[in-house]
Coordinates of C-alpha atoms in Angstrom, one line a residue:
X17 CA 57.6 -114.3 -37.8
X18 CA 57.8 -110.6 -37.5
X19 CA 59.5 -108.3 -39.2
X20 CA 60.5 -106.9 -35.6
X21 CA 59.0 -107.8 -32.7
X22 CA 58.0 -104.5 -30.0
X23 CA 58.2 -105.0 -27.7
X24 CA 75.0 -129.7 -28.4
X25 CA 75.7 -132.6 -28.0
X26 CA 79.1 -132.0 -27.7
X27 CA 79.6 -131.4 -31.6
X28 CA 81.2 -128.5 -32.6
X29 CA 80.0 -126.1 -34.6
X30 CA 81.4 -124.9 -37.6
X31 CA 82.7 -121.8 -37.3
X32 CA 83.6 -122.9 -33.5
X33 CA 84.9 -126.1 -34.6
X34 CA 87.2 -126.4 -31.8
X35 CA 85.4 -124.0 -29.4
X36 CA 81.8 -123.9 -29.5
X37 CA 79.0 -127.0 -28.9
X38 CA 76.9 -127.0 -31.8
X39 CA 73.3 -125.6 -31.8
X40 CA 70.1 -126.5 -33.8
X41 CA 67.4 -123.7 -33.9
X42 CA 61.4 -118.9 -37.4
X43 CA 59.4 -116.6 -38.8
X44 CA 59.1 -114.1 -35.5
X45 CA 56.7 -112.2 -33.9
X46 CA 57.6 -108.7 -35.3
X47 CA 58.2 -110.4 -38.6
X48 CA 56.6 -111.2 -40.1
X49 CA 57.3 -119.1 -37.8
X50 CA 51.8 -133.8 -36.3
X51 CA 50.4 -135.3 -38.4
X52 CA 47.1 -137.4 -37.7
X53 CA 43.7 -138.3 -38.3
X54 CA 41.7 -135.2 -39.7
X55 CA 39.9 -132.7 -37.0
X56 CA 36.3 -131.7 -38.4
X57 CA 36.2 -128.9 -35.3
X58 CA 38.2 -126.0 -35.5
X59 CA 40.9 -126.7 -32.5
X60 CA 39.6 -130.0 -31.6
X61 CA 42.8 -132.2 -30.3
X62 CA 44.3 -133.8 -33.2
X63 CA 45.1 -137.6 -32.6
X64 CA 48.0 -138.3 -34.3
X65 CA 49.5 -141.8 -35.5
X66 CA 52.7 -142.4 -34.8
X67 CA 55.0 -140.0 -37.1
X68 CA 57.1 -141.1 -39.5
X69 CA 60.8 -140.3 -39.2
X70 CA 60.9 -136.7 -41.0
X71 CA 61.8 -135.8 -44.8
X72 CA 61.8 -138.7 -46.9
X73 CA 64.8 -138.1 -48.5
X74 CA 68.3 -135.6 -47.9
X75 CA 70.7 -134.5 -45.8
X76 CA 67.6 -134.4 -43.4
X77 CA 66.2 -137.6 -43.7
X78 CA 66.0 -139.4 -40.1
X79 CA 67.2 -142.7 -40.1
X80 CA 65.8 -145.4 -38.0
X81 CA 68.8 -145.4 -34.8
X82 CA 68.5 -141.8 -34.6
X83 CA 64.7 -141.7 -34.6
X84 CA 65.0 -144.9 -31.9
X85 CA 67.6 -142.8 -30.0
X86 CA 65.4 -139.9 -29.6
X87 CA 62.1 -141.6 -28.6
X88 CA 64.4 -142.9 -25.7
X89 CA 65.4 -139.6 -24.9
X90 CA 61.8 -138.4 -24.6
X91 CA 60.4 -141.3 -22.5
X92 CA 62.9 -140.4 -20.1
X93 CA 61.5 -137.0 -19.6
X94 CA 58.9 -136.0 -17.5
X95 CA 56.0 -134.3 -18.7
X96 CA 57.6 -130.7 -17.9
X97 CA 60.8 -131.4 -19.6
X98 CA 58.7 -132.9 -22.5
X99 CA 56.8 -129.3 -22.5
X100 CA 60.1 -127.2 -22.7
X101 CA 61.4 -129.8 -25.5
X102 CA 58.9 -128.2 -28.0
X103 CA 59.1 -124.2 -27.4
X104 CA 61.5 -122.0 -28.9
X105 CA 61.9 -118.6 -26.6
X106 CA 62.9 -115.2 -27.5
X107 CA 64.3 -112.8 -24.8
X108 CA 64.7 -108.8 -23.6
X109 CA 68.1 -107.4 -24.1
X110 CA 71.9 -108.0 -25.2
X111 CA 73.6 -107.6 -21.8
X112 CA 75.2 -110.3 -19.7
X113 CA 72.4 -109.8 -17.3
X114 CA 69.7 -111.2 -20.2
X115 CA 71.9 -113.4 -21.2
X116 CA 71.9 -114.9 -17.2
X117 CA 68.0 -114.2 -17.6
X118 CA 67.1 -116.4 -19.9
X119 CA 70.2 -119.2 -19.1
X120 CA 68.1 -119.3 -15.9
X121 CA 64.7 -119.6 -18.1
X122 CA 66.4 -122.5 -20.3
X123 CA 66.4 -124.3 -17.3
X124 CA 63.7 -123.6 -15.4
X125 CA 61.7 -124.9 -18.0
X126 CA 63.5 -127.2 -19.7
X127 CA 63.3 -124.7 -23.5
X128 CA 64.5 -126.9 -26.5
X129 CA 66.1 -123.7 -28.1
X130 CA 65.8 -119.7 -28.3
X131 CA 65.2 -117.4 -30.9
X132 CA 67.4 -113.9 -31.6
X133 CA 65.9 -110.7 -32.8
X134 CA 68.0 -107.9 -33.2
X135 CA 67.5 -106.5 -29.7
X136 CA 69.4 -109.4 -28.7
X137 CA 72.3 -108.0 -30.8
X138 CA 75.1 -106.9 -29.2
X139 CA 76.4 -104.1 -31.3
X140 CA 80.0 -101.6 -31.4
X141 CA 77.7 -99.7 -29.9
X142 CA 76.8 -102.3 -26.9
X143 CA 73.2 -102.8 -27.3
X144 CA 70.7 -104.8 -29.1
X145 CA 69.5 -102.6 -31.8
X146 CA 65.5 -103.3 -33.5
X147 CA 65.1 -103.3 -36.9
X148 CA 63.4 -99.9 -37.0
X149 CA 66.7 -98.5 -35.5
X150 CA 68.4 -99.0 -38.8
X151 CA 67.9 -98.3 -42.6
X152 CA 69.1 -101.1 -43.9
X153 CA 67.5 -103.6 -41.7
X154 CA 69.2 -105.3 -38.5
X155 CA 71.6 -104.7 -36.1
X156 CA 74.2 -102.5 -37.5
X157 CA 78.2 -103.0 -36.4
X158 CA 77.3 -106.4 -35.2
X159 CA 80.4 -107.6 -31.9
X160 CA 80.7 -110.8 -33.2
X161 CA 82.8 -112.4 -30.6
X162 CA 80.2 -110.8 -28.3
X163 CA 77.5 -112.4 -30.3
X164 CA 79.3 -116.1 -30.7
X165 CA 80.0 -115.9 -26.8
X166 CA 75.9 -115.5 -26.1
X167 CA 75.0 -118.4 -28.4
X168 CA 77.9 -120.3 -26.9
X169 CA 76.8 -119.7 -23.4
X170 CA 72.8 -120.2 -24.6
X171 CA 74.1 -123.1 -26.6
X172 CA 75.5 -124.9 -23.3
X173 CA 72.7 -124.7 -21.3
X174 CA 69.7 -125.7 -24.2
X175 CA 72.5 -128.8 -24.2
X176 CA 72.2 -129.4 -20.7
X177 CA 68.7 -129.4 -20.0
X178 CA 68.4 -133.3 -19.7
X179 CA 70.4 -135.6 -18.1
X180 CA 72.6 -137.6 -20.4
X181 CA 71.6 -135.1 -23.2
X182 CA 73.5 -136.1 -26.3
X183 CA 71.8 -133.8 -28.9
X184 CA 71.9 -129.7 -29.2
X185 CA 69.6 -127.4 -28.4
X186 CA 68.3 -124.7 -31.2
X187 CA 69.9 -121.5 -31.7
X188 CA 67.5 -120.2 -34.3
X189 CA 67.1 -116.3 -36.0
X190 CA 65.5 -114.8 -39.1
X191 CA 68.3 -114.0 -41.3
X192 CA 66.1 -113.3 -44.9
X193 CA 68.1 -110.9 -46.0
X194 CA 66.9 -107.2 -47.1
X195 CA 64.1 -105.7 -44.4
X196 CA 64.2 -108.9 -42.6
X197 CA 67.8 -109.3 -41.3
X198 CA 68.4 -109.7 -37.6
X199 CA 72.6 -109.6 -38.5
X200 CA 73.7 -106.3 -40.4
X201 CA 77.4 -105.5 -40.9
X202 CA 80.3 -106.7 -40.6
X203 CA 78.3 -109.9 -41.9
X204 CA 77.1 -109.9 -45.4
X205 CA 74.6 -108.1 -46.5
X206 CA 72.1 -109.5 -48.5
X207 CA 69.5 -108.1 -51.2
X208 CA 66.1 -108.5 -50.9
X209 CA 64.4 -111.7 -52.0
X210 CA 63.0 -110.4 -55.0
X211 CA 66.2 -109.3 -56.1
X212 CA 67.9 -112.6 -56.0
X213 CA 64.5 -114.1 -57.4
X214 CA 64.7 -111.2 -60.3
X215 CA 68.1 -112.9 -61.0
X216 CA 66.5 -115.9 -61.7
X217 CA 69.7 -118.0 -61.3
X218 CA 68.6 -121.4 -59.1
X219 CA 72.9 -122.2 -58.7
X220 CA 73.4 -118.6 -57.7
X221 CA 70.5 -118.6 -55.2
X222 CA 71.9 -121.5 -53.3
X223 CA 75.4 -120.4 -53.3
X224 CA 73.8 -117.3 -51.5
X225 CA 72.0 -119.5 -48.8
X226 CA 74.9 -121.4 -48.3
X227 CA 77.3 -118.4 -48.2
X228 CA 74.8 -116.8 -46.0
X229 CA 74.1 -119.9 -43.5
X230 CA 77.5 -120.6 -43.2
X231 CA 78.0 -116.7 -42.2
X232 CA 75.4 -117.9 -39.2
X233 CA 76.6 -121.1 -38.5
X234 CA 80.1 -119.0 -37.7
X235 CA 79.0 -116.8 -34.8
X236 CA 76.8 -120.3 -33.3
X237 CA 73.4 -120.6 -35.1
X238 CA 71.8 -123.7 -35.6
X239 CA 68.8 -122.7 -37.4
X240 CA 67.2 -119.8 -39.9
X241 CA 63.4 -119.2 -40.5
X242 CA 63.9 -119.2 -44.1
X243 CA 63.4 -119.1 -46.9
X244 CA 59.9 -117.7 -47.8
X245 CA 57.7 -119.6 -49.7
X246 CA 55.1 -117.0 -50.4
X247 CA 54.1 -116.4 -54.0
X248 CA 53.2 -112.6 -53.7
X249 CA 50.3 -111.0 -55.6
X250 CA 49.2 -107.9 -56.2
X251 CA 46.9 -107.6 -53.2
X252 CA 50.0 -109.0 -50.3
X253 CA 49.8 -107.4 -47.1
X254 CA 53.0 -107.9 -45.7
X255 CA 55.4 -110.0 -48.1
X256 CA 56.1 -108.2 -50.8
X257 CA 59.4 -107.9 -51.6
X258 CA 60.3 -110.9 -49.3
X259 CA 59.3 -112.8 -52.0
X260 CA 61.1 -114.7 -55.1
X261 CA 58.4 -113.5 -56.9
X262 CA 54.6 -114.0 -58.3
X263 CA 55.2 -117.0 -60.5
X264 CA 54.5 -120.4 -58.6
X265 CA 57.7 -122.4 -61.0
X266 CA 59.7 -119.8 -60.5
X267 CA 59.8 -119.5 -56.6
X268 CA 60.0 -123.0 -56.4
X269 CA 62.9 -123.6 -58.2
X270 CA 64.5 -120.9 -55.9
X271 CA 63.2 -122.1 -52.3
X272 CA 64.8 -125.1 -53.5
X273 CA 68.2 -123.8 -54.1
X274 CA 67.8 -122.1 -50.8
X275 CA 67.3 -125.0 -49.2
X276 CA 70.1 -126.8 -50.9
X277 CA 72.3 -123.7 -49.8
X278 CA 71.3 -124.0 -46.1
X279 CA 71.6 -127.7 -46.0
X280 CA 75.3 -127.5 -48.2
X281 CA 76.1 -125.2 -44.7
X282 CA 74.9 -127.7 -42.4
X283 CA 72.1 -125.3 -41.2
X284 CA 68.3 -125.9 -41.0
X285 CA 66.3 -124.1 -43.1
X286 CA 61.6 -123.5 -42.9
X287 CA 59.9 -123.1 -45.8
X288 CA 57.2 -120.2 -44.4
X289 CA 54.4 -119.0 -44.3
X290 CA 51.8 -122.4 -44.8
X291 CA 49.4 -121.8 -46.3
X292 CA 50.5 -118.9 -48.1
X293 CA 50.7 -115.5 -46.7
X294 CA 51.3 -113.7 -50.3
X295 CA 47.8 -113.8 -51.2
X296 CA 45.9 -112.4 -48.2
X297 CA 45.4 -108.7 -47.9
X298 CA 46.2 -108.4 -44.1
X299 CA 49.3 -108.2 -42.0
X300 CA 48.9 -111.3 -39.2
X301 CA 51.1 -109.4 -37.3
X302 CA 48.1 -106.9 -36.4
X303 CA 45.6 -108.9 -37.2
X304 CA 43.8 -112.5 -38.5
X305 CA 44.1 -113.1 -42.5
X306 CA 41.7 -114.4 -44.1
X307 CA 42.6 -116.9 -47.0
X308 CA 39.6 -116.8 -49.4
X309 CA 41.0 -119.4 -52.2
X310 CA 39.7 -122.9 -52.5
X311 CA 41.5 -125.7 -51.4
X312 CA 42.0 -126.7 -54.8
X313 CA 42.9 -123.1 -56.1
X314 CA 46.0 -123.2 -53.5
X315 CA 47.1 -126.2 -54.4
X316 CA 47.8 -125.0 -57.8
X317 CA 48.8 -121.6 -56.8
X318 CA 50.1 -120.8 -52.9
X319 CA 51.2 -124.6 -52.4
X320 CA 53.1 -125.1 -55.2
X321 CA 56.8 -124.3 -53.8
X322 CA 55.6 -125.6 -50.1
X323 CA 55.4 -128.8 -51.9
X324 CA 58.6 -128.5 -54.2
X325 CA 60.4 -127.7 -50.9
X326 CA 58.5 -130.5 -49.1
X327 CA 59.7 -132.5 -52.4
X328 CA 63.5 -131.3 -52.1
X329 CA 63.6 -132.7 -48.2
X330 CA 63.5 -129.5 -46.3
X331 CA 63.9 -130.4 -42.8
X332 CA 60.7 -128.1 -41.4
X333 CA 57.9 -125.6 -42.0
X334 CA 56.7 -122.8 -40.5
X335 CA 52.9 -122.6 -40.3
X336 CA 51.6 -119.1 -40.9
X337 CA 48.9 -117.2 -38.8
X338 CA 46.6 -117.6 -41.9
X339 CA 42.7 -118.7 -41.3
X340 CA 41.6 -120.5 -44.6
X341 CA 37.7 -119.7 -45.2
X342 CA 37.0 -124.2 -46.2
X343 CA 38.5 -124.4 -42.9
X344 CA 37.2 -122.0 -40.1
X345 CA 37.2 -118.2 -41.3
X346 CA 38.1 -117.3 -37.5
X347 CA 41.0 -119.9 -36.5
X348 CA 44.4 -119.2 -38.0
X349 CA 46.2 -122.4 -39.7
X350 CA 48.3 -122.3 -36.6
X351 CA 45.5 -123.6 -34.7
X352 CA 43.7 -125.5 -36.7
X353 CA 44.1 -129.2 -37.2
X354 CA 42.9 -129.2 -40.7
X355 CA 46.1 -127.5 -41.6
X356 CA 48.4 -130.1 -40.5
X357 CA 46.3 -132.6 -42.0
X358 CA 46.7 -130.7 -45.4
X359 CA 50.8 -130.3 -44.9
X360 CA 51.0 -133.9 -43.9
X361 CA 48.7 -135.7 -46.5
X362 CA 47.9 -133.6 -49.3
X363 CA 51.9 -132.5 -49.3
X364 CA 53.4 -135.8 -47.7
X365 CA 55.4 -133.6 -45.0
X366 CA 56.7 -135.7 -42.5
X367 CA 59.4 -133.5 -40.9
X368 CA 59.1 -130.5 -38.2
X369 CA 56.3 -128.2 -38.2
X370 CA 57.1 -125.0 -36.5
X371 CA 54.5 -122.0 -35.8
X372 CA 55.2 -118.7 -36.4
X373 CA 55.4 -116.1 -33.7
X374 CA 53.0 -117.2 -31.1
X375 CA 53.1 -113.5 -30.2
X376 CA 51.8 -112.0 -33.0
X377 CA 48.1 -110.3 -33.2
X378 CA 46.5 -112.9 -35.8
X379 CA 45.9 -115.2 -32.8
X380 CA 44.4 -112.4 -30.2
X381 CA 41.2 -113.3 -28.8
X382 CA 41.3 -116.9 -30.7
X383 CA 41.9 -118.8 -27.5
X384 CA 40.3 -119.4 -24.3
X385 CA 36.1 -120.4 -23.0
X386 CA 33.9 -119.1 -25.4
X387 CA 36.4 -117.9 -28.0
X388 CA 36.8 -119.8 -31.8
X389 CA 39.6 -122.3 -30.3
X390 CA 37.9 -123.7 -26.7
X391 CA 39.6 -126.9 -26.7
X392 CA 40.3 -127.0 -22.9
X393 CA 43.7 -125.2 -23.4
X394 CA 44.4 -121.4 -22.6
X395 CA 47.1 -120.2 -24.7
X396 CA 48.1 -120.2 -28.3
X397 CA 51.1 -122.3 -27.6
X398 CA 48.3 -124.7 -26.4
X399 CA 46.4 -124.7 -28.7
X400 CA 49.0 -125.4 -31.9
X401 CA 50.4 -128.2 -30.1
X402 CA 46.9 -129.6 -29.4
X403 CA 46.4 -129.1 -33.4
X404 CA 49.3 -130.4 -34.7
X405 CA 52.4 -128.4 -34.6
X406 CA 55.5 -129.7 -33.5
X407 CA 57.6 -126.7 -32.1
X408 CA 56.1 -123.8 -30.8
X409 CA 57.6 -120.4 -31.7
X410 CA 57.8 -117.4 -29.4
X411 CA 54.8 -117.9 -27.1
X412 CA 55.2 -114.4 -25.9
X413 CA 54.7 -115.8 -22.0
X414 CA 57.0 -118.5 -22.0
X415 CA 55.7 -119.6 -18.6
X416 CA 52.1 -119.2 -19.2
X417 CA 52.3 -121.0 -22.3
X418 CA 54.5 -124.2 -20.7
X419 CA 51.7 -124.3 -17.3
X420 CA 49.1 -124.2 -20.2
X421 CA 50.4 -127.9 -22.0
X422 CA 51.4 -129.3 -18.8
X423 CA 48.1 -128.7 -17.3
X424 CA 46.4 -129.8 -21.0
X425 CA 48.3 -133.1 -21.0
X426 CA 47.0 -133.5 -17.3
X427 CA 43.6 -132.7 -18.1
X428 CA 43.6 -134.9 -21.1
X429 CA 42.9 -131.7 -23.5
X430 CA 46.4 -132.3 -25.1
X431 CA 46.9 -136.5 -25.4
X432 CA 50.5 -137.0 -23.9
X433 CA 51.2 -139.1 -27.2
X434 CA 50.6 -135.6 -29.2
X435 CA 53.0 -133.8 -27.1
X436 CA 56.0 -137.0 -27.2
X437 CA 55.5 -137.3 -31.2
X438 CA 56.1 -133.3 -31.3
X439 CA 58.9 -134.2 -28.8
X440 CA 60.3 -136.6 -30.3
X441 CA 60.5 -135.0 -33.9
X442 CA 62.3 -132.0 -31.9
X443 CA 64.9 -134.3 -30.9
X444 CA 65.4 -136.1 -33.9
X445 CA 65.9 -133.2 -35.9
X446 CA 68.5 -131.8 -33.8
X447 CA 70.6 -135.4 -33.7
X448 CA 71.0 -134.8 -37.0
X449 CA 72.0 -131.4 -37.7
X450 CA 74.7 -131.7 -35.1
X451 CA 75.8 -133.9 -37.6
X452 CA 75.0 -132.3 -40.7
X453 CA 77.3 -129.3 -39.1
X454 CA 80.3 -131.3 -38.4
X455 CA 80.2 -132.8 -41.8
X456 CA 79.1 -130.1 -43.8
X457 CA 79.9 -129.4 -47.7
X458 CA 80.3 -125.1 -46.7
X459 CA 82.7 -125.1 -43.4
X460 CA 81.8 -121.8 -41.2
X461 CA 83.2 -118.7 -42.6
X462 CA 83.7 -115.3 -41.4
X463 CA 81.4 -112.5 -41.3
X464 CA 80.9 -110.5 -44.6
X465 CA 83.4 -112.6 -46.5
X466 CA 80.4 -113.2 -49.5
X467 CA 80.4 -109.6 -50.9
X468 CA 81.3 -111.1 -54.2
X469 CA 77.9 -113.0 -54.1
X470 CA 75.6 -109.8 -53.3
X471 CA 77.4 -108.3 -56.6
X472 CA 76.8 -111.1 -58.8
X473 CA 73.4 -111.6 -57.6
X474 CA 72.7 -107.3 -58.7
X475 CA 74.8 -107.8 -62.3
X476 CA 72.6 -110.4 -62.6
X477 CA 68.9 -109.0 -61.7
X478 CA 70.4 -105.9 -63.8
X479 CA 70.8 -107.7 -66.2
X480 CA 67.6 -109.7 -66.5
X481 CA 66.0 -106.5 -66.4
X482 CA 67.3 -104.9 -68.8
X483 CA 66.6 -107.8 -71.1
X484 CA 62.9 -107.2 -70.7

């Protein structure tokens, strides 16, 4: 997801727990966001078995009714609602006439959720601010009631888009903390990744993510594309300080905690960037990384908190815009159906695999008749589906990208079983974090009211560094 991009079921949710339908929701376009038999062409269709119900084990694990209830859901959708089910839209603008906009777009194509960057911040000020418009990263002076309204309103039409629709739609947002924070004041601000990793306190990390996600979960989100995974090294592009760190133990044990502290919140959380974006020297947002490492060498290096997080039940993954040289040097992981085979065998993943943004400039010139990926499908959004991702993040041309799977399940390109088992995963999630929300362990809490957190989290880096 980028750093910034240029440019419910009728459960409550926490912090609206008597006002506001709960929402389910990246890494982003500016930002930097199954399973089956194993492709040997780059972009060939993958042919997936039937997927098991999600995370083995947690808060997030999907029980047999729910995963019955929500193939029901999707065999009573038609192809073009299926399409919708699986893409997760980002929009121009604060104002009540993007709001409209996009309300109109939920519909129209039938969009399982919508992303917020920080231009779709309403501020004091009265306009979505980008991170480049402040210091300190985010939207600065955030209206909150302005921004709980837009996710309520977003919230009631993603939960409307099917008849008899008894599940939320996703409200998601990249809410890292430091650089990456869509949310800036009067909500908490958090220190940068590293910082809380340079603490090196697992019980304080999660008490972050759950102060944090509950924070979220207050003004209507469902979802946040975090934490990252990335183990950075010395040669990292674009990570950095994003980061818990360069040790593989160490940011393990911490992705864990933050996963513990979004789920104690009632919040999903994506482990991101598969497979690794902290040891590839170029930004995917401008261009295509290329991941040099064997196979083996990342399992015992770049994979090691993807699969302690995989481990720990995290409920999804964000698949990076990362082309591994064993697979195909020219087709990001996004596309390529190898990946998926690697995140669902070699790391048992059986929950929701999300892309990163499908907008970012990794996957120019990837896609289309005589390009690396010409599998009879026209846009990235296509194609990741066709390999083996379950929810497709900012396709950059929502409709393009919906025309492109309809007319891809039509044509055969895309099996219709590839796109119901992404479908159906979608749904499945969402059934249960509208009730992971109602019931969870961190109620909704009000902007900014986890100060006490940042400071114990700096005494304590201070500390450790000091020691050294």
């Amino acid at each position: 997801m980028r750093r910034n991009p240029t440019s419910p079921s009728r459960l409550a949710a926490p912090l609206l727990l008597s006002a506001l339908l709960l929402l389910l929701p990246a890494c982003t376009s500016a930002e930097e966001p199954g399973g089956g038999e194993e492709a040997t062409t780059s972009g060939a269709t993958a042919n997936p078995e039937t997927p098991s119900h999600g995370p083995g084990s947690g808060p997030w694990e999907i029980d047999d009714a729910t995963w019955s209830a929500a193939q029901e859901a999707v065999e009573g959708m038609t192809v073009e609602e299926k399409a919708g089910q699986v893409m997760v839209a980002t929009f121009d603008g604060s104002d009540a006439a993007a709001v409209d906009a996009q309300i109109d777009q939920i519909q129209r194509l039938h969009l399982g959720g919508v992303i917020v960057m920080g231009r779709n911040v309403p501020t004091a000020g009265g306009a979505g601010q980008t991170q480049e418009d402040s210091p300190l990263g985010g939207a600065q002076d955030v209206d909150v009631a302005a921004m709980t309204q837009q996710n309520q309103a977003m919230q009631e039409a993603l939960s409307q888009v099917h008849e008899d629709q008894d599940w939320p739609g996703i409200v998601s947002v990249d809410q890292e903390g430091g650089t990456v924070t869509r949310l800036g004041s009067p909500l908490t601000e958090w220190p940068m990744t590293s910082q809380i990793g340079a603490a090196d306190d697992p019980g304080l990390t999660r008490e972050a993510a759950a102060g944090l996600a509950s924070e979220l979960a207050g003004v209507g989100f469902t979802m946040n594309n975090a934490p990252i995974a990335d183990v950075t090294t010395p040669g990292d592009a674009v990570i950095l300080d994003r980061s818990y760190g360069e040790d593989p133990e160490r940011v393990s044990q911490q992705v864990v905690a933050s996963v513990e502290g979004h789920s104690d919140a009632g919040l999903v959380s994506s482990a991101k960037h598969f497979p690794g974006h902290g040891s590839v020297t170029t930004d995917s947002h401008v261009g295509l990384p290329l991941q040099e490492l064997s196979i083996d060498q990342l399992r015992e290096s770049d994979w090691v908190p993807f699969q302690s997080a995989v481990d720990a039940g995290i409920p999804t993954v964000m698949m990076g815009h990362i082309a591994v040289a064993e697979w195909n040097p020219e087709v990001p992981a996004t596309l390529e159906p190898q990946a998926y085979e690697a995140l669902r065998t070699d790391l048992g993943f059986d929950g929701v695999i999300v892309t990163d943004a499908l907008d970012m400039g990794a996957l120019a010139g990837v896609v289309g008749p005589g390009l690396p990926v010409d599998t009879g499908v026209t846009t990235p959004a296509g194609a990741a589906l066709q390999a083996g991702a379950d929810l497709l993040l900012m396709p950059g041309d929502d409709e393009a990208a919906h025309a492109d799977i309809v007319q891809a399940v039509g044509s055969g390109a895309i099996p219709e079983q590839r796109l119901d088992d992404a479908a159906t995963r979608v749904v499945a999630l969402q059934m249960i974090q509208a009730g992971a929300a109602a019931d969870a362990e961190v109620p909704a809490s009000q902007p900014g009211s986890h100060q006490d957190v940042v400071d114990r989290i700096v005494e304590e880096a201070g500390t450790a560094a000091g020691s050294q």
